[in-house]
Amino acid sequence: MNKTLILVVEDDRSVQNLMVTTLKAHDYRYLIANNGETAILETSSHNPDIVLLDLGLPDVDGIEVIRKIRTWSNVPIIVISARSEDTDKVEALDAGADDYLTKPFSVEELLARLRVTERRLASMQADQVSSSVFINGSLKIDYSAGCVYLDGEELHLTPIEYKLLCLLSKNVGKVLTHTFITQNIWGHSWENDVASLRVFMATLRKKLEKNDDAVQYIQTHVGIGYRMMKVE
Ligand code: CA
C-alpha cells in the first residue's frame, strides 16, 4: 500500500479526473483543490507529501501559491503547465517548485515524476542521517574531504565543476534553473554565465558519464536548466 499523500491542484475537470484515476490505480492517497486559495489551505491543514500544481488557476496565480507555501513548507511541488509557457516553468522553479509536467502529459509521465520526487524525499531523509557523504549509484562525494569518486576511483574536477556537482547533488531529483545555478556558482546571472555554465556542465558530464553509457546522472532541460537524477 502506497501511503504517499498527493494534493492535486487543478481546475480543469478532465485533467483532474485523469490525475485522480491514475493516483487511485496506484494506491496513492490524494486530496483535491480546485483553486489556489484551497490549495494553500489544504497544504497547511493536511500536510501532503507532494503537491501537483496547475499554474493557470481561476483565483490566484500558481506562482503566488508556490511563494505562499514556501514561506512555511518544503513540500515537493510539481507544476503543471501548457507547452507554450516555458517562462512560467522557469519562474515557478525559481519560486521554489521542484519539477514540472507539460500538458498534455501521459499517465506514465505523471507516475515517473512522482517516483522521482518520492526518491528525492527518501534520499532527503537518508541525508539527515549522514550528511557528509553523498552516494548515488557509483558516484560518491565526500563533502568534508572535498573528494569525488566514481566506481571507487577519484575523479579530478576543477573547482567550478566540483561546486556544480555539489549543488546538483544537494538538490538531487530537483530541476535547477540556469539562473539558480549561475547565482549559486558565480553570485550573479548574466547572459554569458549561462554560456559558461553549458561549457562547465559538458566537461563535468564527460568525467561523470564516461564509464557506463546506461547511467545518466545529469539531465538537461532545454531552455530551463539541469537536474541530477537519483540512480537506482
Ligand atoms: Ca487551469
Short mmCIF file of C-alpha atoms and ligand atoms in Angstrom, two decimals:
data_model
loop_
_atom_site.label_atom_id
_atom_site.label_comp_id
_atom_site.label_asym_id
_atom_site.label_seq_id
_atom_site.Cartn_x
_atom_site.Cartn_y
_atom_site.Cartn_z
CA MET A 1 0.00 0.00 0.00
CA ASN A 2 1.40 3.33 -1.08
CA LYS A 3 0.99 5.85 1.71
CA THR A 4 2.13 8.94 -0.15
CA LEU A 5 -0.44 11.73 0.08
CA ILE A 6 -0.77 13.87 -3.04
CA LEU A 7 -2.57 17.21 -3.25
CA VAL A 8 -3.98 17.71 -6.76
CA VAL A 9 -4.48 21.40 -7.58
CA GLU A 10 -6.29 21.66 -10.90
CA ASP A 11 -9.42 23.49 -12.05
CA ASP A 12 -9.76 21.61 -15.35
CA ARG A 13 -12.08 18.69 -14.60
CA SER A 14 -10.79 16.35 -17.31
CA VAL A 15 -7.15 16.76 -16.26
CA GLN A 16 -8.17 16.45 -12.62
CA ASN A 17 -10.03 13.19 -13.38
CA LEU A 18 -7.04 11.77 -15.25
CA MET A 19 -4.76 12.51 -12.30
CA VAL A 20 -7.14 11.18 -9.67
CA THR A 21 -7.81 7.98 -11.63
CA THR A 22 -4.08 7.42 -12.01
CA LEU A 23 -3.39 8.06 -8.33
CA LYS A 24 -6.20 5.73 -7.26
CA ALA A 25 -4.97 2.96 -9.56
CA HIS A 26 -1.51 3.19 -7.98
CA ASP A 27 -2.65 3.30 -4.36
CA TYR A 28 -1.72 6.90 -3.71
CA ARG A 29 -3.81 8.85 -1.25
CA TYR A 30 -4.98 12.18 -2.61
CA LEU A 31 -6.72 15.47 -1.90
CA ILE A 32 -8.24 17.83 -4.47
CA ALA A 33 -8.19 21.62 -4.66
CA ASN A 34 -9.97 23.48 -7.47
CA ASN A 35 -8.26 26.82 -6.88
CA GLY A 36 -5.24 28.49 -5.30
CA GLU A 37 -6.79 29.54 -2.02
CA THR A 38 -8.00 25.99 -1.33
CA ALA A 39 -4.56 24.67 -2.32
CA ILE A 40 -2.85 26.83 0.31
CA LEU A 41 -5.44 25.87 2.92
CA GLU A 42 -5.22 22.14 2.18
CA THR A 43 -1.43 22.22 2.26
CA SER A 44 -1.38 23.83 5.69
CA SER A 45 -4.13 21.67 7.18
CA HIS A 46 -3.27 18.24 5.70
CA ASN A 47 0.48 18.47 5.15
CA PRO A 48 0.60 16.45 1.86
CA ASP A 49 3.81 14.67 0.78
CA ILE A 50 3.70 16.07 -2.77
CA VAL A 51 1.73 18.89 -4.42
CA LEU A 52 0.73 18.68 -8.11
CA LEU A 53 0.01 22.29 -9.04
CA ASP A 54 -1.60 23.64 -12.19
CA LEU A 55 -0.17 27.11 -12.88
CA GLY A 56 -3.31 28.50 -14.53
CA LEU A 57 -5.81 28.73 -11.68
CA PRO A 58 -9.07 30.71 -11.60
CA ASP A 59 -8.25 32.80 -8.50
CA VAL A 60 -4.57 33.10 -7.52
CA ASP A 61 -1.61 32.76 -9.90
CA GLY A 62 0.08 29.36 -9.42
CA ILE A 63 3.43 31.13 -8.87
CA GLU A 64 1.85 33.00 -5.94
CA VAL A 65 0.65 29.69 -4.49
CA ILE A 66 4.24 28.37 -4.59
CA ARG A 67 5.60 31.52 -2.89
CA LYS A 68 2.97 31.29 -0.15
CA ILE A 69 3.57 27.58 0.51
CA ARG A 70 7.34 28.13 0.54
CA THR A 71 7.05 30.60 3.42
CA TRP A 72 6.44 27.67 5.76
CA SER A 73 6.83 24.36 3.89
CA ASN A 74 9.41 22.45 1.83
CA VAL A 75 6.84 20.04 0.41
CA PRO A 76 7.86 18.98 -3.12
CA ILE A 77 5.81 20.87 -5.71
CA ILE A 78 5.43 19.62 -9.28
CA VAL A 79 3.95 22.30 -11.52
CA ILE A 80 1.75 21.57 -14.49
CA SER A 81 1.58 23.98 -17.39
CA ALA A 82 0.97 24.18 -21.12
CA ARG A 83 3.80 23.65 -23.59
CA SER A 84 3.93 27.29 -24.62
CA GLU A 85 4.63 28.52 -21.10
CA ASP A 86 8.37 27.85 -20.71
CA THR A 87 8.96 31.16 -18.95
CA ASP A 88 6.24 30.27 -16.43
CA LYS A 89 8.04 27.00 -15.69
CA VAL A 90 11.32 28.79 -15.07
CA GLU A 91 9.56 31.32 -12.85
CA ALA A 92 7.83 28.51 -10.95
CA LEU A 93 11.12 26.65 -10.43
CA ASP A 94 12.81 29.84 -9.26
CA ALA A 95 9.90 30.42 -6.86
CA GLY A 96 10.66 27.03 -5.29
CA ALA A 97 8.92 24.35 -7.37
CA ASP A 98 10.82 21.06 -7.68
CA ASP A 99 9.77 19.79 -11.08
CA TYR A 100 7.31 20.33 -13.90
CA LEU A 101 4.97 18.44 -16.18
CA THR A 102 3.91 19.77 -19.55
CA LYS A 103 0.30 19.48 -20.72
CA PRO A 104 -0.79 17.28 -22.35
CA PHE A 105 1.07 14.61 -20.37
CA SER A 106 0.68 10.84 -20.26
CA VAL A 107 -0.14 8.74 -17.22
CA GLU A 108 3.37 7.26 -17.45
CA GLU A 109 4.95 10.72 -17.32
CA LEU A 110 2.91 11.63 -14.26
CA LEU A 111 3.91 8.42 -12.48
CA ALA A 112 7.56 8.86 -13.44
CA ARG A 113 7.61 12.40 -11.97
CA LEU A 114 6.02 11.12 -8.77
CA ARG A 115 8.62 8.36 -8.48
CA VAL A 116 11.49 10.84 -8.98
CA THR A 117 10.00 13.02 -6.24
CA GLU A 118 9.44 10.10 -3.87
CA ARG A 119 13.07 9.02 -4.34
CA ARG A 120 14.10 12.61 -3.62
CA LEU A 121 12.07 12.57 -0.41
CA ALA A 122 13.61 9.24 0.61
CA SER A 123 17.14 10.46 -0.06
CA MET A 124 16.47 13.67 1.88
CA GLN A 125 15.50 11.57 4.87
CA ALA A 126 18.59 9.38 4.46
CA ASP A 127 20.75 12.50 4.15
CA GLN A 128 19.75 13.62 7.58
CA VAL A 129 21.49 10.52 8.93
CA SER A 130 24.80 11.03 7.16
CA SER A 131 25.14 14.41 5.52
CA SER A 132 28.89 14.47 4.91
CA VAL A 133 28.91 11.73 2.29
CA PHE A 134 26.65 11.59 -0.75
CA ILE A 135 26.17 8.33 -2.63
CA ASN A 136 24.26 7.99 -5.88
CA GLY A 137 24.83 4.81 -7.94
CA SER A 138 28.60 4.51 -8.36
CA LEU A 139 29.12 8.20 -7.61
CA LYS A 140 30.36 9.15 -4.16
CA ILE A 141 31.03 12.66 -2.91
CA ASP A 142 32.83 13.20 0.37
CA TYR A 143 31.83 16.80 1.14
CA SER A 144 34.10 17.21 4.14
CA ALA A 145 37.19 15.97 2.27
CA GLY A 146 36.13 17.63 -0.98
CA CYS A 147 36.68 14.41 -2.92
CA VAL A 148 34.61 12.75 -5.62
CA TYR A 149 34.78 9.07 -6.53
CA LEU A 150 33.32 7.19 -9.45
CA ASP A 151 33.41 3.40 -9.22
CA GLY A 152 35.84 3.81 -6.32
CA GLU A 153 38.28 5.87 -8.37
CA GLU A 154 38.90 9.50 -7.53
CA LEU A 155 37.63 11.99 -10.10
CA HIS A 156 39.73 15.06 -10.78
CA LEU A 157 37.38 18.00 -11.03
CA THR A 158 38.12 21.69 -11.38
CA PRO A 159 36.86 23.89 -8.50
CA ILE A 160 33.86 25.04 -10.56
CA GLU A 161 32.98 21.51 -11.68
CA TYR A 162 33.13 20.43 -8.04
CA LYS A 163 30.89 23.32 -6.94
CA LEU A 164 28.43 22.45 -9.68
CA LEU A 165 28.38 18.79 -8.75
CA CYS A 166 27.80 19.61 -5.06
CA LEU A 167 24.96 21.96 -5.91
CA LEU A 168 23.29 19.33 -8.11
CA SER A 169 23.80 16.53 -5.58
CA LYS A 170 22.43 18.57 -2.70
CA ASN A 171 19.31 19.09 -4.80
CA VAL A 172 19.15 15.58 -6.26
CA GLY A 173 15.84 14.94 -8.05
CA LYS A 174 15.09 18.63 -8.36
CA VAL A 175 15.23 20.68 -11.56
CA LEU A 176 17.55 23.66 -11.04
CA THR A 177 17.17 26.64 -13.38
CA HIS A 178 20.11 28.32 -15.16
CA THR A 179 19.55 31.41 -13.00
CA PHE A 180 19.59 29.45 -9.76
CA ILE A 181 22.78 27.60 -10.70
CA THR A 182 24.72 30.60 -12.00
CA GLN A 183 23.75 32.67 -8.97
CA ASN A 184 24.98 29.93 -6.69
CA ILE A 185 28.23 29.40 -8.56
CA TRP A 186 29.18 32.93 -9.60
CA GLY A 187 26.93 35.07 -7.40
CA HIS A 188 25.17 36.60 -10.40
CA SER A 189 23.36 35.52 -13.50
CA TRP A 190 24.47 37.28 -16.64
CA GLU A 191 23.92 36.16 -20.19
CA ASN A 192 27.48 34.85 -20.58
CA ASP A 193 27.26 32.96 -17.25
CA VAL A 194 24.67 30.68 -18.82
CA ALA A 195 27.00 30.09 -21.76
CA SER A 196 29.90 29.27 -19.37
CA LEU A 197 27.60 27.02 -17.39
CA ARG A 198 26.90 25.00 -20.51
CA VAL A 199 30.64 24.51 -21.06
CA PHE A 200 31.38 23.51 -17.44
CA MET A 201 28.41 21.16 -17.44
CA ALA A 202 29.67 19.47 -20.62
CA THR A 203 33.13 18.85 -19.14
CA LEU A 204 31.65 17.66 -15.85
CA ARG A 205 29.39 15.19 -17.63
CA LYS A 206 32.28 13.89 -19.72
CA LYS A 207 34.09 12.98 -16.50
CA LEU A 208 31.00 11.67 -14.78
CA GLU A 209 29.39 9.64 -17.51
CA LYS A 210 32.42 8.19 -19.27
CA ASN A 211 32.30 4.64 -17.94
CA ASP A 212 28.78 3.49 -18.35
CA ASP A 213 26.62 4.65 -21.22
CA ALA A 214 23.48 3.43 -19.48
CA VAL A 215 23.88 5.62 -16.41
CA GLN A 216 22.88 9.23 -16.75
CA TYR A 217 23.44 11.37 -13.68
CA ILE A 218 22.65 14.77 -15.10
CA GLN A 219 19.57 15.57 -17.15
CA THR A 220 19.44 18.59 -19.42
CA HIS A 221 16.20 20.56 -19.56
CA VAL A 222 16.50 22.64 -22.70
CA GLY A 223 15.79 26.32 -22.06
CA ILE A 224 15.28 25.64 -18.34
CA GLY A 225 18.21 24.07 -16.52
CA TYR A 226 19.64 20.79 -15.16
CA ARG A 227 18.78 18.05 -12.70
CA MET A 228 20.76 15.28 -11.06
CA MET A 229 18.80 12.05 -11.19
CA LYS A 230 18.75 9.59 -8.30
CA VAL A 231 20.26 6.44 -9.82
CA GLU A 232 18.91 3.08 -8.65
CA CA B 1 -6.06 25.53 -15.27
#
